[in-house]
Coordinates of C-alpha atoms in Angstrom, one line a residue:
Chain A
M1 CA -66.5 -2.6 -41.1
A2 CA -63.9 -4.9 -39.6
I3 CA -62.0 -7.3 -41.8
N4 CA -59.7 -10.2 -40.8
E5 CA -56.5 -9.8 -42.8
K6 CA -53.9 -12.5 -43.1
S7 CA -50.8 -10.4 -42.8
V8 CA -47.1 -11.3 -43.2
V9 CA -44.4 -10.4 -40.7
A10 CA -42.0 -7.9 -42.5
S11 CA -39.9 -7.3 -39.5
H12 CA -39.9 -7.9 -35.7
E13 CA -37.3 -6.1 -33.7
D14 CA -36.5 -5.0 -30.2
A15 CA -37.8 -1.6 -29.2
G16 CA -36.1 -1.5 -25.8
P17 CA -35.7 -4.0 -23.0
G18 CA -38.9 -6.1 -23.1
Y19 CA -40.5 -4.1 -25.9
R20 CA -40.9 -5.1 -29.5
F21 CA -41.7 -3.5 -32.9
L22 CA -43.8 -5.8 -35.1
V23 CA -44.2 -4.7 -38.7
L24 CA -46.9 -6.5 -40.7
E25 CA -47.6 -6.4 -44.4
A26 CA -51.3 -5.7 -44.2
P27 CA -52.3 -3.4 -47.1
R28 CA -56.0 -3.3 -46.5
L29 CA -55.7 -2.5 -42.9
A30 CA -52.8 0.0 -43.5
A31 CA -55.1 1.9 -45.9
D32 CA -58.0 2.1 -43.5
L33 CA -56.6 2.5 -40.0
T34 CA -56.8 5.9 -38.3
P35 CA -54.8 7.0 -35.2
G36 CA -56.2 5.6 -31.9
Q37 CA -58.0 2.7 -33.5
F38 CA -56.8 -0.8 -32.6
V39 CA -56.3 -4.2 -34.2
H40 CA -57.1 -7.6 -32.8
V41 CA -54.3 -10.1 -33.3
R42 CA -54.6 -13.9 -33.4
V43 CA -51.4 -14.8 -31.8
P44 CA -49.6 -17.7 -33.5
G45 CA -48.3 -20.4 -31.2
L46 CA -51.1 -20.0 -28.6
E47 CA -53.5 -23.0 -28.4
S48 CA -56.5 -22.3 -30.7
T49 CA -58.9 -21.5 -27.8
A50 CA -56.9 -18.6 -26.5
L51 CA -58.4 -15.3 -27.2
R52 CA -57.0 -12.6 -29.6
R53 CA -55.0 -9.8 -28.2
P54 CA -55.8 -6.1 -28.9
F55 CA -53.0 -3.7 -29.8
S56 CA -52.9 0.0 -30.6
V57 CA -51.2 1.0 -33.8
F58 CA -47.8 2.7 -33.9
D59 CA -47.9 3.3 -37.6
A60 CA -49.9 2.5 -40.7
D61 CA -48.2 3.5 -43.9
A62 CA -47.3 2.1 -47.4
G63 CA -49.1 -1.2 -46.9
R64 CA -47.6 -1.9 -43.5
V65 CA -49.0 -1.8 -40.0
T66 CA -46.5 -1.4 -37.1
L67 CA -47.3 -2.4 -33.6
L68 CA -45.2 -1.4 -30.5
Y69 CA -45.8 -3.7 -27.6
K70 CA -44.4 -4.9 -24.3
V71 CA -44.0 -8.5 -23.4
V72 CA -46.3 -8.7 -20.3
G73 CA -48.1 -12.1 -20.3
R74 CA -48.8 -15.3 -22.1
G75 CA -50.1 -13.7 -25.3
T76 CA -47.4 -11.2 -25.8
A77 CA -44.7 -13.8 -24.9
A78 CA -46.0 -16.0 -27.7
L79 CA -46.3 -13.1 -30.0
S80 CA -42.6 -12.1 -29.4
K81 CA -41.6 -15.4 -31.0
V82 CA -43.2 -14.8 -34.5
L83 CA -40.6 -14.6 -37.2
V84 CA -40.2 -12.6 -40.4
G85 CA -42.3 -14.3 -43.1
D86 CA -44.8 -15.8 -40.6
T87 CA -48.5 -15.3 -41.2
V88 CA -50.5 -13.4 -38.6
E89 CA -54.3 -12.9 -38.7
V90 CA -55.2 -9.3 -37.8
M91 CA -58.7 -8.0 -37.4
G92 CA -59.4 -4.3 -37.8
P93 CA -59.7 -1.4 -38.0
L94 CA -61.5 -1.4 -34.7
G95 CA -63.0 1.2 -32.4
H96 CA -63.1 4.9 -32.3
G97 CA -59.8 6.7 -32.3
F98 CA -58.5 10.2 -31.9
P99 CA -59.9 13.1 -33.9
S100 CA -58.0 13.8 -37.1
S101 CA -57.1 17.4 -36.2
S102 CA -56.5 19.6 -33.2
K103 CA -57.8 23.1 -32.9
G104 CA -55.6 24.1 -30.0
V105 CA -52.0 23.1 -29.4
P106 CA -51.8 19.3 -29.5
L107 CA -50.3 18.0 -26.3
L108 CA -49.6 14.3 -26.5
V109 CA -49.0 12.5 -23.2
G110 CA -47.8 8.9 -23.2
G111 CA -46.5 6.4 -20.6
G112 CA -44.4 3.5 -21.6
Y113 CA -45.8 1.7 -24.7
G114 CA -48.7 4.1 -24.5
V115 CA -46.7 6.3 -26.9
A116 CA -47.7 3.8 -29.7
P117 CA -50.9 5.4 -30.9
L118 CA -49.5 8.9 -30.2
H119 CA -46.8 8.3 -32.8
F120 CA -49.4 7.4 -35.4
L121 CA -51.4 10.5 -34.3
A122 CA -48.4 12.9 -34.5
K123 CA -47.6 11.6 -38.0
R124 CA -51.2 12.2 -39.2
L125 CA -51.7 15.6 -37.3
K126 CA -48.6 17.0 -39.1
D127 CA -48.9 19.9 -36.6
P128 CA -45.7 21.8 -35.9
R129 CA -47.1 22.9 -32.5
A130 CA -47.3 19.3 -31.2
I131 CA -45.5 18.4 -28.0
L132 CA -45.0 14.9 -26.7
F133 CA -44.7 14.3 -23.0
V134 CA -43.4 10.9 -22.3
G135 CA -42.9 9.2 -19.0
G136 CA -41.5 6.0 -17.7
R137 CA -40.1 4.3 -14.7
T138 CA -36.6 4.5 -16.1
K139 CA -34.9 5.5 -19.4
D140 CA -35.5 2.0 -20.6
D141 CA -39.3 2.7 -20.8
L142 CA -38.8 5.6 -23.1
L143 CA -39.7 4.2 -26.6
A144 CA -39.2 5.3 -30.2
L145 CA -37.9 8.7 -29.3
D146 CA -36.0 8.8 -32.6
R147 CA -39.2 8.2 -34.4
F148 CA -40.9 11.2 -32.8
A149 CA -37.8 13.3 -33.5
A150 CA -38.0 12.3 -37.1
L151 CA -41.5 13.7 -37.2
G152 CA -40.2 17.0 -35.7
V153 CA -42.2 16.5 -32.6
D154 CA -40.9 18.5 -29.5
V155 CA -40.4 15.8 -26.8
R156 CA -40.4 16.4 -23.0
I157 CA -39.3 13.6 -20.8
A158 CA -39.8 12.5 -17.2
T159 CA -38.7 9.3 -15.4
N160 CA -39.5 8.2 -11.9
D161 CA -35.9 7.4 -11.1
G162 CA -34.5 10.5 -12.9
S163 CA -32.4 8.4 -15.3
A164 CA -33.6 10.6 -18.2
G165 CA -35.3 13.9 -18.3
E166 CA -37.0 15.4 -15.3
K167 CA -37.2 13.3 -12.2
G168 CA -40.8 12.4 -11.2
F169 CA -44.0 11.9 -13.2
V170 CA -44.7 13.2 -16.7
T171 CA -47.4 15.5 -15.3
G172 CA -44.4 17.7 -14.1
P173 CA -43.2 18.9 -17.5
L174 CA -46.9 18.8 -18.7
D175 CA -48.1 21.2 -16.0
A176 CA -45.2 23.6 -16.7
V177 CA -46.3 23.8 -20.4
L178 CA -50.0 24.0 -19.4
D179 CA -49.1 27.0 -17.1
G180 CA -47.4 28.8 -19.9
L181 CA -50.3 28.2 -22.3
R182 CA -52.8 29.4 -19.8
A183 CA -50.7 32.5 -19.1
R184 CA -50.7 33.3 -22.8
G185 CA -54.4 32.5 -23.2
E186 CA -53.8 29.8 -25.8
T187 CA -56.1 26.8 -26.3
Y188 CA -54.9 23.2 -26.4
E189 CA -56.1 19.6 -26.7
L190 CA -54.8 16.7 -24.7
F191 CA -54.3 13.3 -26.2
T192 CA -53.1 10.5 -24.0
C193 CA -52.4 6.7 -23.7
G194 CA -50.7 4.8 -20.9
P195 CA -51.4 3.5 -17.4
D196 CA -54.7 4.3 -15.8
G197 CA -53.1 6.7 -13.2
L198 CA -51.7 8.8 -16.0
L199 CA -54.9 8.7 -18.0
K200 CA -56.9 10.0 -15.0
A201 CA -54.3 12.7 -14.3
V202 CA -54.6 14.0 -17.9
A203 CA -58.4 13.7 -18.0
D204 CA -58.7 15.6 -14.8
R205 CA -56.6 18.4 -16.2
A206 CA -58.6 18.5 -19.4
V207 CA -62.0 18.6 -17.6
A208 CA -60.8 21.2 -15.1
A209 CA -59.5 23.5 -17.8
K210 CA -62.5 22.8 -20.1
M211 CA -60.2 21.9 -22.9
P212 CA -60.7 18.8 -25.1
G213 CA -59.1 15.6 -23.7
W214 CA -58.9 12.4 -25.7
I215 CA -58.2 9.4 -23.5
S216 CA -57.2 6.0 -24.9
M217 CA -58.2 3.3 -22.6
D218 CA -56.4 -0.1 -22.4
R219 CA -58.8 -3.0 -21.4
H220 CA -58.7 -6.8 -21.7
M221 CA -60.9 -7.6 -24.6
V222 CA -62.7 -10.7 -25.9
C223 CA -64.3 -10.1 -29.3
G224 CA -63.0 -6.6 -30.2
V225 CA -66.0 -5.9 -32.3
G226 CA -68.7 -5.0 -29.7
A227 CA -70.4 -8.4 -29.7
C228 CA -69.5 -9.8 -26.2
Y229 CA -69.7 -6.8 -23.7
A230 CA -66.6 -7.9 -21.8
C231 CA -64.5 -4.7 -22.0
I232 CA -66.7 -2.3 -20.2
Q233 CA -65.7 1.2 -19.4
K234 CA -68.0 3.2 -17.1
T235 CA -69.0 6.5 -18.7
V236 CA -71.7 9.2 -18.3
R237 CA -73.8 7.0 -20.7
G238 CA -73.5 3.9 -18.5
N239 CA -71.5 0.8 -19.3
S240 CA -69.8 1.5 -22.6
R241 CA -67.7 -0.9 -24.6
C242 CA -64.0 0.0 -24.8
C243 CA -63.8 -1.8 -28.2
V244 CA -66.6 0.2 -29.9
E245 CA -67.4 3.4 -28.1
G246 CA -63.7 3.6 -27.3
P247 CA -60.9 2.9 -27.0
V248 CA -60.5 6.7 -27.2
F249 CA -63.1 8.4 -24.9
R250 CA -63.7 12.1 -24.3
A251 CA -62.2 13.0 -20.9
E252 CA -65.6 14.4 -19.6
D253 CA -67.4 11.2 -20.5
L254 CA -65.3 8.9 -18.3
V255 CA -66.4 7.7 -14.9
W256 CA -63.4 6.6 -12.9
Chain B
M1 CA -74.9 -31.1 -54.2
V2 CA -75.7 -31.7 -50.6
N3 CA -78.9 -30.2 -49.3
M4 CA -77.9 -28.1 -46.4
E5 CA -81.3 -26.8 -45.5
V6 CA -82.8 -27.7 -42.1
D7 CA -86.1 -27.1 -40.4
L8 CA -85.5 -26.2 -36.7
G9 CA -89.0 -26.4 -35.2
G10 CA -90.5 -24.3 -38.0
L11 CA -87.5 -22.0 -38.5
K12 CA -86.4 -22.7 -42.0
M13 CA -82.6 -22.4 -42.3
R14 CA -80.6 -22.4 -45.5
S15 CA -77.6 -23.6 -43.5
P16 CA -77.6 -25.7 -40.3
V17 CA -74.9 -23.4 -38.8
A18 CA -76.1 -20.6 -36.5
T19 CA -74.4 -18.4 -33.9
A20 CA -74.8 -18.7 -30.2
S21 CA -76.4 -16.0 -28.0
G22 CA -74.1 -13.7 -26.2
T23 CA -71.1 -14.4 -28.6
F24 CA -72.4 -12.6 -31.7
G25 CA -73.8 -9.3 -30.4
Y26 CA -77.0 -8.4 -32.1
G27 CA -75.9 -10.0 -35.3
F28 CA -74.3 -7.2 -37.3
E29 CA -71.1 -6.7 -35.4
Y30 CA -69.2 -9.3 -37.4
V31 CA -70.1 -8.0 -40.9
G32 CA -67.0 -8.0 -42.9
A33 CA -65.2 -10.6 -40.8
V34 CA -67.7 -13.5 -40.9
D35 CA -69.1 -15.1 -44.1
Y36 CA -72.8 -14.6 -43.6
S37 CA -73.8 -16.5 -46.7
K38 CA -73.0 -19.7 -44.8
L39 CA -75.1 -18.8 -41.7
G40 CA -78.6 -20.2 -41.3
A41 CA -79.5 -17.9 -38.4
V42 CA -78.0 -15.6 -35.8
T43 CA -79.0 -15.7 -32.2
A44 CA -79.0 -12.2 -30.7
K45 CA -77.7 -11.3 -27.3
G46 CA -80.3 -11.7 -24.4
I47 CA -83.0 -9.1 -24.2
R48 CA -85.4 -8.4 -21.3
L49 CA -88.1 -5.9 -20.8
D50 CA -86.0 -3.1 -19.5
P51 CA -82.4 -2.0 -20.0
W52 CA -80.0 -4.0 -17.9
P53 CA -76.5 -2.9 -16.9
G54 CA -74.9 -6.3 -16.5
N55 CA -72.1 -7.2 -14.0
Q56 CA -69.1 -5.2 -12.8
M57 CA -65.7 -5.7 -14.4
P58 CA -63.8 -8.0 -14.8
R59 CA -66.3 -10.0 -16.8
H60 CA -64.1 -12.7 -18.3
A61 CA -61.2 -14.9 -17.6
E62 CA -59.3 -17.0 -20.2
V63 CA -58.6 -20.5 -19.1
P64 CA -56.9 -23.5 -20.8
G65 CA -59.2 -24.6 -23.5
G66 CA -61.9 -22.1 -22.8
L67 CA -63.3 -18.9 -21.4
V68 CA -65.2 -18.2 -18.2
N69 CA -67.6 -15.2 -18.5
A70 CA -69.9 -13.3 -16.3
I71 CA -71.1 -10.5 -18.5
G72 CA -74.5 -10.6 -16.8
L73 CA -76.8 -10.0 -19.7
Q74 CA -76.1 -6.3 -20.3
G75 CA -78.7 -5.1 -22.8
T76 CA -80.8 -2.1 -23.9
G77 CA -84.2 -3.6 -23.3
V78 CA -86.9 -4.7 -25.7
E79 CA -88.1 -1.3 -26.8
H80 CA -84.7 -0.1 -28.0
F81 CA -84.1 -3.6 -29.5
L82 CA -87.2 -3.4 -31.7
K83 CA -87.0 0.2 -32.6
Y84 CA -83.3 0.4 -33.5
T85 CA -81.4 -2.9 -33.2
V86 CA -83.6 -5.2 -35.3
P87 CA -84.1 -2.6 -38.2
W88 CA -80.3 -2.0 -38.3
Y89 CA -79.7 -5.7 -38.4
R90 CA -82.2 -6.3 -41.2
K91 CA -80.4 -3.5 -43.2
Q92 CA -76.9 -4.8 -42.6
V93 CA -77.9 -8.5 -42.9
P94 CA -81.0 -8.8 -45.1
D95 CA -81.0 -12.5 -45.6
V96 CA -80.2 -14.3 -42.4
P97 CA -83.1 -15.0 -39.9
M98 CA -82.7 -13.6 -36.4
I99 CA -83.5 -15.7 -33.3
A100 CA -84.1 -13.3 -30.4
N101 CA -82.9 -14.6 -27.0
I102 CA -85.1 -13.4 -24.2
W103 CA -85.0 -13.5 -20.4
G104 CA -86.8 -12.0 -17.4
G105 CA -87.2 -11.9 -13.7
T106 CA -90.7 -13.2 -13.6
I107 CA -92.9 -15.5 -15.8
E108 CA -95.0 -12.4 -16.7
E109 CA -91.8 -10.6 -17.9
Y110 CA -90.8 -13.4 -20.1
A111 CA -94.3 -13.5 -21.6
E112 CA -94.4 -9.7 -22.1
V113 CA -91.0 -9.6 -23.9
A114 CA -92.0 -12.4 -26.2
A115 CA -95.3 -10.7 -26.9
R116 CA -93.6 -7.4 -27.7
M117 CA -91.3 -9.2 -30.2
G118 CA -94.3 -10.1 -32.3
D119 CA -93.3 -10.9 -35.8
A120 CA -90.2 -8.6 -35.7
V121 CA -87.9 -11.6 -35.2
D122 CA -87.9 -15.0 -36.9
A123 CA -87.8 -17.2 -33.8
I124 CA -87.5 -16.8 -30.0
E125 CA -85.0 -18.6 -27.7
M126 CA -85.8 -18.5 -24.0
N127 CA -82.8 -18.3 -21.8
V128 CA -83.8 -20.1 -18.6
S129 CA -80.2 -21.1 -17.8
C130 CA -77.9 -18.1 -17.5
P131 CA -75.6 -18.8 -14.5
N132 CA -74.6 -15.1 -14.1
V133 CA -77.8 -13.3 -13.1
K134 CA -79.4 -14.0 -9.8
A135 CA -82.6 -12.1 -10.4
G136 CA -83.8 -14.4 -13.1
G137 CA -82.8 -16.8 -15.9
H138 CA -81.4 -19.9 -14.4
T139 CA -83.9 -20.2 -11.6
F140 CA -86.6 -21.1 -14.2
G141 CA -84.3 -23.7 -15.7
Q142 CA -83.7 -25.6 -12.5
D143 CA -87.3 -26.7 -11.7
P144 CA -89.2 -28.6 -14.3
E145 CA -92.6 -27.4 -13.0
V146 CA -91.6 -23.7 -13.1
L147 CA -90.0 -24.3 -16.5
C148 CA -93.2 -25.7 -17.9
K149 CA -95.1 -22.7 -16.6
V150 CA -92.8 -20.1 -18.1
V151 CA -92.6 -21.9 -21.5
S152 CA -96.4 -22.2 -21.6
A153 CA -96.7 -18.5 -20.8
V154 CA -94.4 -17.5 -23.6
R155 CA -96.1 -20.0 -26.0
A156 CA -99.4 -18.3 -25.4
T157 CA -97.9 -15.0 -26.7
T158 CA -96.1 -16.0 -29.8
K159 CA -96.6 -18.0 -32.9
R160 CA -92.9 -17.9 -33.8
P161 CA -90.8 -21.0 -33.5
L162 CA -89.9 -21.2 -29.8
L163 CA -86.6 -22.6 -28.6
V164 CA -85.7 -23.1 -24.9
K165 CA -82.1 -23.0 -23.9
L166 CA -81.4 -25.4 -21.2
A167 CA -78.8 -25.6 -18.4
P168 CA -76.2 -28.4 -18.5
N169 CA -75.9 -28.7 -14.8
V170 CA -78.8 -31.0 -14.0
P171 CA -78.7 -34.6 -12.9
S172 CA -80.9 -35.7 -15.8
I173 CA -82.1 -33.6 -18.8
T174 CA -85.3 -35.7 -19.3
P175 CA -87.7 -33.8 -16.9
Y176 CA -86.6 -30.5 -18.4
V177 CA -87.1 -31.8 -21.9
R178 CA -90.6 -33.0 -20.9
A179 CA -91.3 -29.6 -19.4
C180 CA -90.4 -27.9 -22.7
E181 CA -92.6 -30.4 -24.7
D182 CA -95.5 -29.9 -22.3
G183 CA -95.1 -26.1 -22.4
G184 CA -95.3 -26.1 -26.2
A185 CA -91.7 -25.5 -27.2
N186 CA -90.7 -26.1 -30.9
A187 CA -87.1 -26.9 -30.2
L188 CA -84.3 -27.1 -27.6
S189 CA -81.0 -25.2 -27.4
L190 CA -78.2 -27.2 -25.7
I191 CA -76.0 -26.2 -23.9
N192 CA -75.7 -23.0 -22.0
T193 CA -72.4 -22.4 -20.2
I194 CA -71.3 -24.6 -17.4
P195 CA -71.1 -22.8 -14.0
A196 CA -67.4 -22.2 -13.2
M197 CA -65.0 -20.1 -11.1
V198 CA -61.4 -18.8 -11.4
I199 CA -59.3 -17.7 -8.5
D200 CA -56.2 -15.5 -8.6
V201 CA -54.1 -17.3 -6.1
E202 CA -51.7 -14.4 -5.5
T203 CA -54.4 -12.0 -4.4
R204 CA -56.7 -14.9 -3.2
R205 CA -59.6 -13.2 -4.9
P206 CA -62.0 -14.4 -7.5
V207 CA -60.9 -13.2 -10.9
L208 CA -64.5 -12.3 -12.0
A209 CA -66.3 -9.4 -10.2
N210 CA -69.3 -11.7 -10.1
R211 CA -67.1 -14.3 -8.4
T212 CA -68.5 -17.1 -10.6
G213 CA -69.3 -17.4 -14.3
G214 CA -70.0 -19.7 -17.1
L215 CA -67.5 -21.9 -18.9
S216 CA -67.5 -22.1 -22.7
G217 CA -65.1 -23.0 -25.4
R218 CA -63.4 -26.2 -26.6
C219 CA -63.3 -27.8 -23.2
V220 CA -67.1 -28.0 -22.8
H221 CA -67.7 -29.8 -26.1
P222 CA -67.8 -33.5 -24.9
A223 CA -70.1 -32.5 -22.1
A224 CA -72.4 -30.8 -24.6
V225 CA -72.4 -33.8 -27.0
K226 CA -73.5 -36.0 -24.1
L227 CA -76.4 -33.7 -23.2
V228 CA -77.5 -33.6 -26.8
Y229 CA -77.3 -37.3 -27.1
D230 CA -79.4 -37.7 -23.9
A231 CA -82.0 -35.2 -24.9
H232 CA -82.4 -36.6 -28.4
A233 CA -82.9 -40.1 -26.9
V234 CA -86.1 -38.9 -25.1
T235 CA -87.7 -36.4 -27.5
K236 CA -88.6 -35.6 -31.1
L237 CA -88.1 -31.9 -30.6
P238 CA -85.3 -30.7 -32.8
I239 CA -82.1 -29.6 -31.1
L240 CA -79.9 -26.6 -31.8
A241 CA -76.6 -27.8 -30.4
M242 CA -73.8 -25.6 -29.2
G243 CA -70.7 -25.8 -26.9
G244 CA -67.2 -25.8 -28.1
I245 CA -67.5 -26.0 -31.9
Y246 CA -64.2 -25.0 -33.4
E247 CA -64.2 -27.1 -36.5
A248 CA -66.5 -29.2 -38.7
K249 CA -65.8 -32.4 -36.7
D250 CA -67.2 -30.8 -33.6
A251 CA -70.4 -29.9 -35.3
I252 CA -70.7 -33.4 -36.9
E253 CA -70.5 -35.0 -33.5
F254 CA -73.5 -32.9 -32.5
F255 CA -75.5 -34.0 -35.6
L256 CA -74.7 -37.7 -35.0
A257 CA -75.7 -37.3 -31.3
G258 CA -79.1 -35.9 -32.5
A259 CA -78.8 -32.2 -33.4
T260 CA -80.8 -30.7 -36.2
A261 CA -78.6 -27.5 -36.3
V262 CA -75.6 -26.2 -34.6
A263 CA -74.4 -22.8 -33.2
V264 CA -70.8 -21.5 -33.1
G265 CA -70.0 -19.4 -30.1
T266 CA -66.8 -18.7 -28.3
A267 CA -64.6 -19.9 -31.3
T268 CA -65.7 -16.9 -33.3
F269 CA -63.8 -14.6 -30.8
T270 CA -60.6 -16.2 -31.9
D271 CA -61.5 -17.0 -35.5
P272 CA -64.4 -15.4 -37.3
G273 CA -63.8 -17.9 -40.1
V274 CA -65.0 -20.9 -38.0
V275 CA -68.6 -20.5 -39.2
A276 CA -67.6 -20.8 -42.9
A277 CA -65.1 -23.6 -42.1
V278 CA -67.8 -25.6 -40.2
Y279 CA -70.3 -25.1 -43.1
D280 CA -67.7 -26.2 -45.7
G281 CA -66.5 -29.1 -43.6
L282 CA -70.1 -30.3 -43.1
T283 CA -70.8 -30.2 -46.8
D284 CA -67.6 -32.1 -47.5
Y285 CA -68.4 -34.7 -44.9
C286 CA -71.9 -35.4 -46.3
E287 CA -70.4 -35.8 -49.7
R288 CA -67.7 -38.2 -48.5
H289 CA -70.2 -40.3 -46.5
G290 CA -73.0 -40.3 -49.0
F291 CA -75.5 -38.2 -47.2
A292 CA -77.8 -36.3 -49.7
S293 CA -78.8 -33.8 -47.1
V294 CA -77.4 -32.7 -43.8
A295 CA -80.7 -33.4 -42.2
Q296 CA -79.9 -37.2 -42.6
L297 CA -77.0 -36.8 -40.2
T298 CA -79.3 -36.1 -37.3
G299 CA -79.1 -39.0 -34.9
A300 CA -77.1 -41.1 -37.4
L301 CA -75.0 -42.4 -34.6
S302 CA -73.9 -46.0 -35.0
T303 CA -74.0 -48.0 -31.7
E304 CA -73.5 -51.4 -33.1

């Protein structure tokens, strides 16, 4: 059941060039959210007819909900201006998230601000085997690495320009680890969030290896609760709603 | 205490505030976020005989003051609706009547969907004005003779209160109102979305996969008030008014123009609290202006 909580901004800080951490005092949501679910934010400062904006959750702990977002358009530009102490209406918890445990080695693959739900996931999985693969165009797109380090997560990096980690796509270091796991006959699960190209690359690998793949889709949304049917993702079951049947889908269910 | 009950063509509503079809799913999706105790009815998403996939993505575009959508009436079909959706809704929301919104590709399909609904729903709203589906819907709402036939055909299959949701894009609403009266409708729903289009100038492509869509939201409200006013002037049929209700004032305008009840739509996407705010604001307005019942507001426009 979704609630609409009037939260208060506890902090709002830069998370990198063009990226922001928004921390909200939202005790009801913080208690109920699980990794991979999203919240629907009524952005203050937009005219009242503008739609809400969906965000995945970076962290939900001790009465606070943390969002990690990139300023990309009108909605996030307005959101970037909210101040500590402002009230922000947040609806949630919404959608189906990631599973709460991983049978095999958890491999988390994130692109840019797609690492947001993977941080919440890593924190809840508490699995010492977890590896995060993170990619970006440059080192400026590598976010919250200190927060992953604090969780004890092994982090592997790739950037398109080689300014940090391996040069190229994040599938480079991922494939190296997959080869090793396969050689040792170990099972694994893939969890991913990021640009569509990355999601498809990860989903393809999960399906080909017959390993579980959990793909978090990012779609423009209207209602966020399954009422309007605007955020459709094609799946083997037809036109599924990203906001209800997703945003996390099984790799083998997605039709690209 | 203001009496907030209204009678919408035989549908008894404890509140004059309903939800608009297509904006409120099948009625239960907003449980927890919307105050259902202040709703007089929900209108479910459009249902036809068979499952319907809807349009390709993108299906919506945000515009200043509104929203353009071309969802294309995605739905599971009447069998699934009756077997699973309605029982689930009754369980989740035991005390708010459901208006089923129906559509079809032929007159016979409309009649069959209505017949299949039987007494499972509390009222039926015919969608004869969806701008986003070529195969049916709006074609029936653009010709008064055809409209009268399809309304009559549905009337013959159901004893439930029958509403007809009309298109706003007609030169005069009068012949369509007459067609509904002659066909045996109990009430009118005004307005459906206004045909609209958004173009991405950088790519020179239409934003919507369907190319065109329907405009809703705050910006359509004055156009909707005018159509309610026009319709009320020529008929005694009660009117369920919708189009850009964001606050009580918007709903009160509809009542003064001739509405018997109102439906909140697009506004709920931004603020699920609009339903309660409209109900509370209406109550307050009636008290301040000395109306003992909200029903007295209907058509209480002063033109002196």
